[in-house]
Short mmCIF file of C-alpha atoms in Angstrom, two decimals:
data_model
loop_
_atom_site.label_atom_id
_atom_site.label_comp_id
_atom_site.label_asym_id
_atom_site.label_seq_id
_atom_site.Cartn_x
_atom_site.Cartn_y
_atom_site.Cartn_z
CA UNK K 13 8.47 15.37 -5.04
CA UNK K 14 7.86 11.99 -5.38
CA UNK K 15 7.14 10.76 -9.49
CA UNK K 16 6.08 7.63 -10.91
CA UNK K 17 8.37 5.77 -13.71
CA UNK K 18 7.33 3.43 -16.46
CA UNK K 19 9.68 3.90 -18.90
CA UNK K 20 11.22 0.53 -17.30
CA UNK K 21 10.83 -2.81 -17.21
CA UNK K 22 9.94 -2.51 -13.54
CA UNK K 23 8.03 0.65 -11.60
CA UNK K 24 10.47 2.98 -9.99
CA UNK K 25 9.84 5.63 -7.49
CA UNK K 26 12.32 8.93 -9.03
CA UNK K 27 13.16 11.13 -6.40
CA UNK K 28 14.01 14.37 -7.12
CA UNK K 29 14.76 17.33 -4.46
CA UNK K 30 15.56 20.56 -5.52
CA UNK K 31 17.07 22.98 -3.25
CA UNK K 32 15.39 26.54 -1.76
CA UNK K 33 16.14 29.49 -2.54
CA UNK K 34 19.40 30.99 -0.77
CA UNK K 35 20.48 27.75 0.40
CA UNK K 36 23.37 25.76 0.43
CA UNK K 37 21.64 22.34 -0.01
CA UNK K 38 22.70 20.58 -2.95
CA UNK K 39 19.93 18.61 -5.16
CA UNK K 40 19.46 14.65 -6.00
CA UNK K 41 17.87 12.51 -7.27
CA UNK K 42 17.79 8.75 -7.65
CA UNK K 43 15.87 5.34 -8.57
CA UNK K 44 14.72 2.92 -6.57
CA UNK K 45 12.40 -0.16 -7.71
CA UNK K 46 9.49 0.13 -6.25
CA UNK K 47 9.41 -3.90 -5.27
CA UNK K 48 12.47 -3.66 -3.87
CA UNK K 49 13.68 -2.18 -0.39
CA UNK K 50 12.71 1.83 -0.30
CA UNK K 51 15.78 3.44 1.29
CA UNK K 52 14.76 6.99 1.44
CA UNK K 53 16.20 9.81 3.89
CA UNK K 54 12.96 12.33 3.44
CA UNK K 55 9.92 10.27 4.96
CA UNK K 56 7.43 12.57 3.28
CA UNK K 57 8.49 11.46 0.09
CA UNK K 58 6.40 7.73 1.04
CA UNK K 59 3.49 10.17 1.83
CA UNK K 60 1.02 9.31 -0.26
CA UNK K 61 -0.53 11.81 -2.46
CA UNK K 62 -3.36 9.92 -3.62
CA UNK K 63 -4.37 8.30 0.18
CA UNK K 64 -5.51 11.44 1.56
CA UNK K 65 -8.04 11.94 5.00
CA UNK K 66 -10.38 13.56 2.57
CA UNK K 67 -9.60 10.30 -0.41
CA UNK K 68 -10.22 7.88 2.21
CA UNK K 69 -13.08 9.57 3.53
CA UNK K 70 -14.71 9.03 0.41
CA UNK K 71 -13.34 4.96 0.10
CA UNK K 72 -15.08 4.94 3.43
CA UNK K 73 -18.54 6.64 2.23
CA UNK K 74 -18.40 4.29 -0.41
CA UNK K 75 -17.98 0.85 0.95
CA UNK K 76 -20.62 2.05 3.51
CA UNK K 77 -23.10 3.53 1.53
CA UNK K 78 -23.83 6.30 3.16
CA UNK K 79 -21.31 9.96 4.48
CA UNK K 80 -18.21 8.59 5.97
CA UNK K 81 -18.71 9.48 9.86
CA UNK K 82 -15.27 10.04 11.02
CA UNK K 83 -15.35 9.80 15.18
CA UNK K 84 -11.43 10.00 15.55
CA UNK K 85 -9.77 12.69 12.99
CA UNK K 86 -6.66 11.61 14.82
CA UNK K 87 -6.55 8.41 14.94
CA UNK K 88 -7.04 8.66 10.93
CA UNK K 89 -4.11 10.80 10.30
CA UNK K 90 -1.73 8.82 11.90
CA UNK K 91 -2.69 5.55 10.34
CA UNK K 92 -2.27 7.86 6.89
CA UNK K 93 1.13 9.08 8.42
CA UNK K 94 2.48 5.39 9.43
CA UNK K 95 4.02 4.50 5.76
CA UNK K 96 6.45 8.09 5.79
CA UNK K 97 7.17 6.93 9.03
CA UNK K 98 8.12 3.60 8.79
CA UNK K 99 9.77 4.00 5.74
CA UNK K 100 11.99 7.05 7.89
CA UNK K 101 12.96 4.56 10.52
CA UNK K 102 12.95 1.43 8.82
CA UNK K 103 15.01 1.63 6.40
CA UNK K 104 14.26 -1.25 3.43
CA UNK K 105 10.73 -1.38 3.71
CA UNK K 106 8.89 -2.37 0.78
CA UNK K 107 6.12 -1.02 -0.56
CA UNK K 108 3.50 -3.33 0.14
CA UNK K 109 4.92 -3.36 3.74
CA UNK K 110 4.04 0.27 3.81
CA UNK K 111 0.57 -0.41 2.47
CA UNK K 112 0.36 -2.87 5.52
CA UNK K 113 1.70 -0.30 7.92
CA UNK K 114 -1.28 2.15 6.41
CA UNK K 115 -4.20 -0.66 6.28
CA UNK K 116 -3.12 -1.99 9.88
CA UNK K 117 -3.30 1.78 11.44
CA UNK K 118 -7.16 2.33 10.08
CA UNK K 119 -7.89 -1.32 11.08
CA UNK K 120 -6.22 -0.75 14.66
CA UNK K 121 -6.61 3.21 15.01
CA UNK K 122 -11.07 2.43 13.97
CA UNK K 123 -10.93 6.24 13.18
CA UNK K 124 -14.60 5.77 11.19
CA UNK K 125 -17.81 4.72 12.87
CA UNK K 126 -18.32 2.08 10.07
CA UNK K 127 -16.46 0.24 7.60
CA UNK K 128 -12.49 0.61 8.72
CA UNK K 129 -11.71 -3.12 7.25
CA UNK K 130 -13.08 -2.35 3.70
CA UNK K 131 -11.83 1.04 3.86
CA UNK K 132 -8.48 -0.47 4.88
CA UNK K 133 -8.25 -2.51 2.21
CA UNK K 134 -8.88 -0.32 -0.73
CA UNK K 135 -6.77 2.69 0.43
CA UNK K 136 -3.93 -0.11 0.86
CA UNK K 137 -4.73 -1.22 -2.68
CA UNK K 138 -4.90 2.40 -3.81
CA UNK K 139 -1.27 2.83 -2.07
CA UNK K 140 0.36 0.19 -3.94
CA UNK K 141 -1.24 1.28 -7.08
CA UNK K 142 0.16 5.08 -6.47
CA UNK K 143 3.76 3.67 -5.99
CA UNK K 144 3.46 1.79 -9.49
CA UNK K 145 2.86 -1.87 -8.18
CA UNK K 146 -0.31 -4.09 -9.67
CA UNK K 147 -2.90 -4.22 -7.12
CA UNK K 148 -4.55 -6.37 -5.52
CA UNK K 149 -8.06 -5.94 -7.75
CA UNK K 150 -6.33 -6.20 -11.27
CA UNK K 151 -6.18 -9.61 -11.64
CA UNK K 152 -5.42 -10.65 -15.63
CA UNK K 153 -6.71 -14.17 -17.30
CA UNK K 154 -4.92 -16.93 -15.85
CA UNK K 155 -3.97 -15.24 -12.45
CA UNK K 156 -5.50 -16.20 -9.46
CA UNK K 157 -8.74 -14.70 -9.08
CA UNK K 158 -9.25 -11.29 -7.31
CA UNK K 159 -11.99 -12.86 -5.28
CA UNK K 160 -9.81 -15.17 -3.62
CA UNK K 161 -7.59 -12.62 -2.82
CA UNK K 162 -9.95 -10.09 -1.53
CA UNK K 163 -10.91 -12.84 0.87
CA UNK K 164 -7.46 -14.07 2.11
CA UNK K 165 -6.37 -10.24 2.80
CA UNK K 166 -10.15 -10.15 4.15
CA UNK K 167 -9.27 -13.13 6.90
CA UNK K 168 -5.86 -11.30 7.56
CA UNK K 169 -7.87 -7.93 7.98
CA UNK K 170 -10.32 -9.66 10.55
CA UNK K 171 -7.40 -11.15 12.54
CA UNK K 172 -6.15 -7.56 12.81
CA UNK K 173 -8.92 -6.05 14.33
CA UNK K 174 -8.68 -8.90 16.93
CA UNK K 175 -5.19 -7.81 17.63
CA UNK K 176 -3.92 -11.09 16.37
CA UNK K 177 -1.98 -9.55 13.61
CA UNK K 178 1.16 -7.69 13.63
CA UNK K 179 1.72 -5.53 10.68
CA UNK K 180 4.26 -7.21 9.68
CA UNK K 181 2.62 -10.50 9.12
CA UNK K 182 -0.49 -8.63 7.42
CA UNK K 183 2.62 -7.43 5.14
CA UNK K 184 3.37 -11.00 4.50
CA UNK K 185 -0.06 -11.42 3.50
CA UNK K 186 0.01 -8.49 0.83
CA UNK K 187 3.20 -9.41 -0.55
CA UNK K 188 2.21 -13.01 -0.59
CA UNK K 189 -0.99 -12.18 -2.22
CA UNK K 190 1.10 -9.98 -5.09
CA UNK K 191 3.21 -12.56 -5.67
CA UNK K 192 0.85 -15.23 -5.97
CA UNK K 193 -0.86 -14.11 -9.16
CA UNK K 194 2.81 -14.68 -10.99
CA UNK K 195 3.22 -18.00 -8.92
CA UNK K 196 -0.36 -18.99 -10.61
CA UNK K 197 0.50 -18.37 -14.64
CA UNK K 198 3.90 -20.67 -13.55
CA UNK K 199 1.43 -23.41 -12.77
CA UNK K 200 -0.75 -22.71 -14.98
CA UNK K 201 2.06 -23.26 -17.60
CA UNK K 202 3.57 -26.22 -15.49
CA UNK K 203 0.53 -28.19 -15.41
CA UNK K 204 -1.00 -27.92 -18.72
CA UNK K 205 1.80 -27.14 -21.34
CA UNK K 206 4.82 -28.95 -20.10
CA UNK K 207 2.24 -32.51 -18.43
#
């Protein structure tokens, strides 16, 4: 079971398996920050519980505005399976890599008649939201605006539907995009407190 962690200055993914009945397993448990590598022996435990077929059925019906039409079932469960498995046989893989890993397998994998990009994009968002991270839509005063981010990711989500973008460079994009709202109060404090 996989449970979120605030009680610290940083989100943390606790990990906690308890042994079955009759068996000699022992149990463990340990931290891990969530922005940091992910080093975890279970791959279910990146599953998400929130990103479900049937929660990004709904992402789907919404950015479309009509009932999500879903023409390969398959193809949509195993873009929702490719974070547990990347984080299984990757080991260090950051979160918002695994959000790429999920976003690039519904952009590549077009399980829904309409609407993978946006659909895409806001079960990533909802990913890295689940695991504790700020997402890309919660933008505070003085970061850089949401708007420009939805866009950049937007670009990066366009080139991956062309097959131009690996994963791993739209996981550059996501991290860059995360880090850049901290990058933007720096300047924002460079440029018109300390000039």
């Amino acid at each position: 079971m996989s449970l979120l962690s605030t009680d610290r200055s940083y989100p943390l993914i606790s990990t906690s398996l308890a042994p079955q009945e009759n068996s000699s397993e022992s149990c463990y448990a340990f931290f891990v920050p969530v922005a940091m590598a992910v080093d975890i022996s279970d791959s279910h435990l990146m599953a998400s519980k929130r990103v479900t077929a049937t929660f990004t059925e709904q992402v789907n019906a919404i950015v479309t505005g009509r009932s999500a039409v879903v023409v390969k079932p398959n193809e949509l469960q195993s873009a929702l399976a490719r974070p547990a498995n990347t984080a299984y046989y990757v080991p260090g893989t950051t979160v918002p890599q695994l959000a790429a890993e999920l976003a690039y397998g519904i952009i590549q994998n077009h399980p829904f008649m309409d609407g993978n990009k946006r659909t895409a994009f806001w079960a990533a968002n909802e990913y890295i939201r689940e695991y504790g991270l700020k997402p890309f839509t919660d933008a505070q005063p003085g970061e850089v605006d949401t708007t420009a981010v939805m866009r950049t990711i937007g670009s990066a989500h366009e080139k991956v539907a062309q097959s131009t973008m690996s994963a791993q460079d739209l996981a550059n994009v996501y991290m860059d995009a995360l880090r850049r709202r901290k990058v933007s109060i720096n300047l924002i404090l460079t440029n018109y407190i300390f000039n």
